[in-house]
């Protein structure tokens, strides 16, 4: 692996890690804080909104930290992919492709970047490499995708109880009508503008 390859993988890891940490902190401290995020998840049809809120914070911050360190990279990538799958399924999919229409463009890009990183590996400048525990290629990609799909299916199967079509939640991003302290969020929103403003 050339120095340029190593630098590119480090750049991807660090940027993706920072993005995930920012989203996790935003779910915790932004807008309506954890209570607003819990209402947001409840509005998506997920039971136990407070639990969902804390799970999102821990998953996103944890995955981001692991990516930056280059530790357990396939599992960190799986966490990113799963978060994006949940966001895409629950809110962005009905809105089409483009992010400016609240579509799935953004979450798709982050998920694919995470999947590619799982295949390529974290590179030499990583804890995985230093500890000789790198899993790359088809194995790394398979672990990331398999764990992500299983986790997403499990979460939706246990917690998701979608509302009837006539009362489905608005899938607009929760921070689309308020200042964005840490950037655009990757997950969907609660119904109504007032709830959106509380979510972050």
PDB file of C-alpha atoms in Angstrom:
ATOM      1  CA  UNK A   1       0.000   0.000   0.000  1.00  0.00           C
ATOM      2  CA  UNK A   2       1.479   3.339  -1.043  1.00  0.00           C
ATOM      3  CA  UNK A   3       1.780   6.373   1.204  1.00  0.00           C
ATOM      4  CA  UNK A   4      -0.937   8.053  -0.856  1.00  0.00           C
ATOM      5  CA  UNK A   5      -3.288   5.109  -0.206  1.00  0.00           C
ATOM      6  CA  UNK A   6      -2.557   5.269   3.513  1.00  0.00           C
ATOM      7  CA  UNK A   7      -3.204   9.006   3.607  1.00  0.00           C
ATOM      8  CA  UNK A   8      -6.457   8.650   1.646  1.00  0.00           C
ATOM      9  CA  UNK A   9      -7.798   5.960   3.997  1.00  0.00           C
ATOM     10  CA  UNK A  10      -6.845   8.051   7.021  1.00  0.00           C
ATOM     11  CA  UNK A  11      -8.641  11.070   5.548  1.00  0.00           C
ATOM     12  CA  UNK A  12     -11.802   9.071   4.876  1.00  0.00           C
ATOM     13  CA  UNK A  13     -11.754   7.514   8.348  1.00  0.00           C
ATOM     14  CA  UNK A  14     -11.216  10.763  10.185  1.00  0.00           C
ATOM     15  CA  UNK A  15     -13.801  12.760   8.240  1.00  0.00           C
ATOM     16  CA  UNK A  16     -16.445  10.041   8.484  1.00  0.00           C
ATOM     17  CA  UNK A  17     -15.656   9.622  12.171  1.00  0.00           C
ATOM     18  CA  UNK A  18     -16.013  13.344  12.860  1.00  0.00           C
ATOM     19  CA  UNK A  19     -19.321  13.439  10.957  1.00  0.00           C
ATOM     20  CA  UNK A  20     -20.709  10.578  13.064  1.00  0.00           C
ATOM     21  CA  UNK A  21     -19.526  12.086  16.354  1.00  0.00           C
ATOM     22  CA  UNK A  22     -21.048  15.439  15.407  1.00  0.00           C
ATOM     23  CA  UNK A  23     -24.412  13.804  14.704  1.00  0.00           C
ATOM     24  CA  UNK A  24     -24.307  11.849  17.949  1.00  0.00           C
ATOM     25  CA  UNK A  25     -23.514  14.942  20.000  1.00  0.00           C
ATOM     26  CA  UNK A  26     -26.238  16.840  18.171  1.00  0.00           C
ATOM     27  CA  UNK A  27     -28.768  14.170  19.146  1.00  0.00           C
ATOM     28  CA  UNK A  28     -27.627  14.550  22.751  1.00  0.00           C
ATOM     29  CA  UNK A  29     -27.017  18.279  23.178  1.00  0.00           C
ATOM     30  CA  UNK A  30     -28.625  20.035  20.211  1.00  0.00           C
ATOM     31  CA  UNK A  31     -32.102  21.544  19.954  1.00  0.00           C
ATOM     32  CA  UNK A  32     -34.424  19.792  22.377  1.00  0.00           C
ATOM     33  CA  UNK A  33     -31.561  17.695  23.725  1.00  0.00           C
ATOM     34  CA  UNK A  34     -32.167  14.041  24.488  1.00  0.00           C
ATOM     35  CA  UNK A  35     -35.851  14.636  25.278  1.00  0.00           C
ATOM     36  CA  UNK A  36     -36.448  16.243  21.894  1.00  0.00           C
ATOM     37  CA  UNK A  37     -34.565  13.469  20.120  1.00  0.00           C
ATOM     38  CA  UNK A  38     -36.669  10.910  21.991  1.00  0.00           C
ATOM     39  CA  UNK A  39     -39.872  12.598  20.789  1.00  0.00           C
ATOM     40  CA  UNK A  40     -38.432  12.642  17.301  1.00  0.00           C
ATOM     41  CA  UNK A  41     -37.844   8.870  17.327  1.00  0.00           C
ATOM     42  CA  UNK A  42     -41.277   8.265  18.801  1.00  0.00           C
ATOM     43  CA  UNK A  43     -42.773  10.294  15.961  1.00  0.00           C
ATOM     44  CA  UNK A  44     -41.128   7.895  13.515  1.00  0.00           C
ATOM     45  CA  UNK A  45     -43.087   5.015  14.991  1.00  0.00           C
ATOM     46  CA  UNK A  46     -40.251   3.675  17.147  1.00  0.00           C
ATOM     47  CA  UNK A  47     -41.199   2.553  20.630  1.00  0.00           C
ATOM     48  CA  UNK A  48     -39.100   3.525  23.662  1.00  0.00           C
ATOM     49  CA  UNK A  49     -38.068   6.891  22.256  1.00  0.00           C
ATOM     50  CA  UNK A  50     -35.665   7.721  25.082  1.00  0.00           C
ATOM     51  CA  UNK A  51     -33.877   4.408  24.639  1.00  0.00           C
ATOM     52  CA  UNK A  52     -33.672   5.030  20.882  1.00  0.00           C
ATOM     53  CA  UNK A  53     -32.229   8.483  21.495  1.00  0.00           C
ATOM     54  CA  UNK A  54     -29.480   7.208  23.771  1.00  0.00           C
ATOM     55  CA  UNK A  55     -28.770   4.283  21.465  1.00  0.00           C
ATOM     56  CA  UNK A  56     -28.278   6.721  18.591  1.00  0.00           C
ATOM     57  CA  UNK A  57     -25.898   8.863  20.660  1.00  0.00           C
ATOM     58  CA  UNK A  58     -23.810   5.909  21.822  1.00  0.00           C
ATOM     59  CA  UNK A  59     -23.767   4.267  18.386  1.00  0.00           C
ATOM     60  CA  UNK A  60     -22.802   7.385  16.464  1.00  0.00           C
ATOM     61  CA  UNK A  61     -20.203   8.707  18.911  1.00  0.00           C
ATOM     62  CA  UNK A  62     -18.784   5.230  19.454  1.00  0.00           C
ATOM     63  CA  UNK A  63     -18.581   4.433  15.750  1.00  0.00           C
ATOM     64  CA  UNK A  64     -16.982   7.801  15.053  1.00  0.00           C
ATOM     65  CA  UNK A  65     -14.325   7.294  17.723  1.00  0.00           C
ATOM     66  CA  UNK A  66     -13.533   3.791  16.455  1.00  0.00           C
ATOM     67  CA  UNK A  67     -13.216   5.051  12.890  1.00  0.00           C
ATOM     68  CA  UNK A  68     -10.825   7.834  13.858  1.00  0.00           C
ATOM     69  CA  UNK A  69      -8.674   5.360  15.796  1.00  0.00           C
ATOM     70  CA  UNK A  70      -8.957   2.713  13.090  1.00  0.00           C
ATOM     71  CA  UNK A  71     -10.080   0.147  15.660  1.00  0.00           C
ATOM     72  CA  UNK A  72     -12.514  -2.697  14.865  1.00  0.00           C
ATOM     73  CA  UNK A  73     -13.064  -0.996  11.544  1.00  0.00           C
ATOM     74  CA  UNK A  74     -15.611  -3.434  10.029  1.00  0.00           C
ATOM     75  CA  UNK A  75     -17.819  -3.151  13.119  1.00  0.00           C
ATOM     76  CA  UNK A  76     -17.506   0.642  13.177  1.00  0.00           C
ATOM     77  CA  UNK A  77     -18.510   0.696   9.512  1.00  0.00           C
ATOM     78  CA  UNK A  78     -21.421  -1.631  10.285  1.00  0.00           C
ATOM     79  CA  UNK A  79     -22.691   0.870  12.857  1.00  0.00           C
ATOM     80  CA  UNK A  80     -22.556   3.684  10.303  1.00  0.00           C
ATOM     81  CA  UNK A  81     -24.334   1.621   7.664  1.00  0.00           C
ATOM     82  CA  UNK A  82     -27.048   0.570  10.122  1.00  0.00           C
ATOM     83  CA  UNK A  83     -27.721   4.150  11.220  1.00  0.00           C
ATOM     84  CA  UNK A  84     -28.033   5.182   7.584  1.00  0.00           C
ATOM     85  CA  UNK A  85     -30.314   2.254   6.764  1.00  0.00           C
ATOM     86  CA  UNK A  86     -32.670   3.170   9.590  1.00  0.00           C
ATOM     87  CA  UNK A  87     -32.706   6.811   8.527  1.00  0.00           C
ATOM     88  CA  UNK A  88     -33.230   5.899   4.896  1.00  0.00           C
ATOM     89  CA  UNK A  89     -36.037   3.435   5.531  1.00  0.00           C
ATOM     90  CA  UNK A  90     -37.965   5.495   8.057  1.00  0.00           C
ATOM     91  CA  UNK A  91     -37.815   8.933   6.479  1.00  0.00           C
ATOM     92  CA  UNK A  92     -35.767   9.588   3.390  1.00  0.00           C
ATOM     93  CA  UNK A  93     -36.924   6.817   1.051  1.00  0.00           C
ATOM     94  CA  UNK A  94     -40.420   8.253   0.385  1.00  0.00           C
ATOM     95  CA  UNK A  95     -38.889  11.602  -0.601  1.00  0.00           C
ATOM     96  CA  UNK A  96     -36.900  10.335  -3.557  1.00  0.00           C
ATOM     97  CA  UNK A  97     -33.172  10.703  -4.197  1.00  0.00           C
ATOM     98  CA  UNK A  98     -32.081  14.316  -3.756  1.00  0.00           C
ATOM     99  CA  UNK A  99     -30.990  15.571  -0.338  1.00  0.00           C
ATOM    100  CA  UNK A 100     -32.472  19.035  -0.953  1.00  0.00           C
ATOM    101  CA  UNK A 101     -35.859  17.305  -1.102  1.00  0.00           C
ATOM    102  CA  UNK A 102     -35.040  15.358   2.078  1.00  0.00           C
ATOM    103  CA  UNK A 103     -34.290  12.288  -0.024  1.00  0.00           C
ATOM    104  CA  UNK A 104     -31.850   9.453   0.633  1.00  0.00           C
ATOM    105  CA  UNK A 105     -28.860  10.857  -1.310  1.00  0.00           C
ATOM    106  CA  UNK A 106     -26.870  11.856   1.791  1.00  0.00           C
ATOM    107  CA  UNK A 107     -27.436   8.696   3.829  1.00  0.00           C
ATOM    108  CA  UNK A 108     -26.674   6.559   0.774  1.00  0.00           C
ATOM    109  CA  UNK A 109     -23.303   8.252   0.268  1.00  0.00           C
ATOM    110  CA  UNK A 110     -22.299   7.816   3.915  1.00  0.00           C
ATOM    111  CA  UNK A 111     -23.361   4.167   3.907  1.00  0.00           C
ATOM    112  CA  UNK A 112     -21.434   3.400   0.703  1.00  0.00           C
ATOM    113  CA  UNK A 113     -18.326   5.190   1.991  1.00  0.00           C
ATOM    114  CA  UNK A 114     -18.489   3.102   5.169  1.00  0.00           C
ATOM    115  CA  UNK A 115     -18.936  -0.099   3.152  1.00  0.00           C
ATOM    116  CA  UNK A 116     -15.984   0.746   0.910  1.00  0.00           C
ATOM    117  CA  UNK A 117     -13.837   1.523   3.951  1.00  0.00           C
ATOM    118  CA  UNK A 118     -14.716  -1.864   5.465  1.00  0.00           C
ATOM    119  CA  UNK A 119     -13.503  -3.545   2.255  1.00  0.00           C
ATOM    120  CA  UNK A 120     -10.320  -1.491   1.893  1.00  0.00           C
ATOM    121  CA  UNK A 121      -9.451  -1.512   5.584  1.00  0.00           C
ATOM    122  CA  UNK A 122      -8.221   1.296   7.821  1.00  0.00           C
ATOM    123  CA  UNK A 123      -4.680   1.453   6.438  1.00  0.00           C
ATOM    124  CA  UNK A 124      -1.312   1.396   8.186  1.00  0.00           C
ATOM    125  CA  UNK A 125      -2.074   4.397  10.413  1.00  0.00           C
ATOM    126  CA  UNK A 126      -4.599   2.545  12.534  1.00  0.00           C
ATOM    127  CA  UNK A 127      -4.897   0.551  15.726  1.00  0.00           C
ATOM    128  CA  UNK A 128      -6.129  -2.429  13.713  1.00  0.00           C
ATOM    129  CA  UNK A 129      -2.909  -2.473  11.709  1.00  0.00           C
ATOM    130  CA  UNK A 130      -0.695  -1.911  14.750  1.00  0.00           C
ATOM    131  CA  UNK A 131      -2.414  -4.752  16.594  1.00  0.00           C
ATOM    132  CA  UNK A 132      -2.399  -7.009  13.520  1.00  0.00           C
ATOM    133  CA  UNK A 133      -6.189  -7.404  13.676  1.00  0.00           C
ATOM    134  CA  UNK A 134      -7.084  -5.897  10.290  1.00  0.00           C
ATOM    135  CA  UNK A 135      -9.944  -7.603   8.466  1.00  0.00           C
ATOM    136  CA  UNK A 136     -10.186  -6.367   4.886  1.00  0.00           C
ATOM    137  CA  UNK A 137     -11.419  -7.425   1.460  1.00  0.00           C
ATOM    138  CA  UNK A 138     -14.565  -9.507   1.101  1.00  0.00           C
ATOM    139  CA  UNK A 139     -14.346 -10.563   4.756  1.00  0.00           C
ATOM    140  CA  UNK A 140     -14.288  -6.987   6.049  1.00  0.00           C
ATOM    141  CA  UNK A 141     -17.047  -5.919   3.693  1.00  0.00           C
ATOM    142  CA  UNK A 142     -19.137  -8.968   4.539  1.00  0.00           C
ATOM    143  CA  UNK A 143     -18.848  -8.383   8.270  1.00  0.00           C
ATOM    144  CA  UNK A 144     -19.828  -4.731   7.916  1.00  0.00           C
ATOM    145  CA  UNK A 145     -22.816  -5.342   5.668  1.00  0.00           C
ATOM    146  CA  UNK A 146     -24.002  -8.470   7.473  1.00  0.00           C
ATOM    147  CA  UNK A 147     -23.880  -6.923  10.935  1.00  0.00           C
ATOM    148  CA  UNK A 148     -25.515  -3.718   9.667  1.00  0.00           C
ATOM    149  CA  UNK A 149     -28.415  -5.513   7.994  1.00  0.00           C
ATOM    150  CA  UNK A 150     -28.961  -7.806  10.986  1.00  0.00           C
ATOM    151  CA  UNK A 151     -28.873  -4.907  13.454  1.00  0.00           C
ATOM    152  CA  UNK A 152     -31.246  -2.806  11.361  1.00  0.00           C
ATOM    153  CA  UNK A 153     -33.697  -5.676  10.882  1.00  0.00           C
ATOM    154  CA  UNK A 154     -33.577  -6.436  14.591  1.00  0.00           C
ATOM    155  CA  UNK A 155     -34.181  -2.848  15.633  1.00  0.00           C
ATOM    156  CA  UNK A 156     -37.067  -2.352  13.222  1.00  0.00           C
ATOM    157  CA  UNK A 157     -38.570  -5.725  14.066  1.00  0.00           C
ATOM    158  CA  UNK A 158     -38.534  -5.097  17.804  1.00  0.00           C
ATOM    159  CA  UNK A 159     -39.237  -1.370  18.034  1.00  0.00           C
ATOM    160  CA  UNK A 160     -40.857  -0.053  14.851  1.00  0.00           C
ATOM    161  CA  UNK A 161     -44.615   0.215  14.860  1.00  0.00           C
ATOM    162  CA  UNK A 162     -45.427   2.450  11.864  1.00  0.00           C
ATOM    163  CA  UNK A 163     -48.397   4.777  12.086  1.00  0.00           C
ATOM    164  CA  UNK A 164     -51.346   4.334   9.701  1.00  0.00           C
ATOM    165  CA  UNK A 165     -50.733   5.974   6.329  1.00  0.00           C
ATOM    166  CA  UNK A 166     -53.096   8.842   7.053  1.00  0.00           C
ATOM    167  CA  UNK A 167     -51.051   9.843  10.099  1.00  0.00           C
ATOM    168  CA  UNK A 168     -47.509   8.998   9.032  1.00  0.00           C
ATOM    169  CA  UNK A 169     -44.874  11.373  10.426  1.00  0.00           C
ATOM    170  CA  UNK A 170     -43.471  14.122   8.274  1.00  0.00           C
ATOM    171  CA  UNK A 171     -40.047  12.934   7.120  1.00  0.00           C
ATOM    172  CA  UNK A 172     -38.432  16.361   6.981  1.00  0.00           C
ATOM    173  CA  UNK A 173     -35.078  16.639   8.718  1.00  0.00           C
ATOM    174  CA  UNK A 174     -35.604  17.826  12.306  1.00  0.00           C
ATOM    175  CA  UNK A 175     -33.121  20.655  12.069  1.00  0.00           C
ATOM    176  CA  UNK A 176     -34.220  21.961   8.676  1.00  0.00           C
ATOM    177  CA  UNK A 177     -36.120  24.849  10.313  1.00  0.00           C
ATOM    178  CA  UNK A 178     -33.614  25.830  12.986  1.00  0.00           C
ATOM    179  CA  UNK A 179     -29.901  26.653  13.290  1.00  0.00           C
ATOM    180  CA  UNK A 180     -27.693  23.613  12.819  1.00  0.00           C
ATOM    181  CA  UNK A 181     -25.114  23.520  15.608  1.00  0.00           C
ATOM    182  CA  UNK A 182     -23.256  20.488  14.260  1.00  0.00           C
ATOM    183  CA  UNK A 183     -24.423  20.027  10.693  1.00  0.00           C
ATOM    184  CA  UNK A 184     -27.268  18.344   8.865  1.00  0.00           C
ATOM    185  CA  UNK A 185     -28.531  15.275  10.652  1.00  0.00           C
ATOM    186  CA  UNK A 186     -28.623  11.868   9.056  1.00  0.00           C
ATOM    187  CA  UNK A 187     -31.844  10.675  10.645  1.00  0.00           C
ATOM    188  CA  UNK A 188     -35.465  11.642  10.086  1.00  0.00           C
ATOM    189  CA  UNK A 189     -37.831  13.881  11.992  1.00  0.00           C
ATOM    190  CA  UNK A 190     -40.929  13.962  14.105  1.00  0.00           C
ATOM    191  CA  UNK A 191     -44.232  15.197  12.729  1.00  0.00           C
ATOM    192  CA  UNK A 192     -44.846  18.914  12.521  1.00  0.00           C
ATOM    193  CA  UNK A 193     -42.646  21.946  12.596  1.00  0.00           C
ATOM    194  CA  UNK A 194     -42.852  22.482  16.360  1.00  0.00           C
ATOM    195  CA  UNK A 195     -41.592  18.988  17.067  1.00  0.00           C
ATOM    196  CA  UNK A 196     -38.847  19.426  14.496  1.00  0.00           C
ATOM    197  CA  UNK A 197     -37.609  22.501  16.287  1.00  0.00           C
ATOM    198  CA  UNK A 198     -37.478  20.637  19.591  1.00  0.00           C
ATOM    199  CA  UNK A 199     -35.651  17.600  18.223  1.00  0.00           C
ATOM    200  CA  UNK A 200     -32.254  19.295  18.032  1.00  0.00           C
TER     201      UNK A 200
END
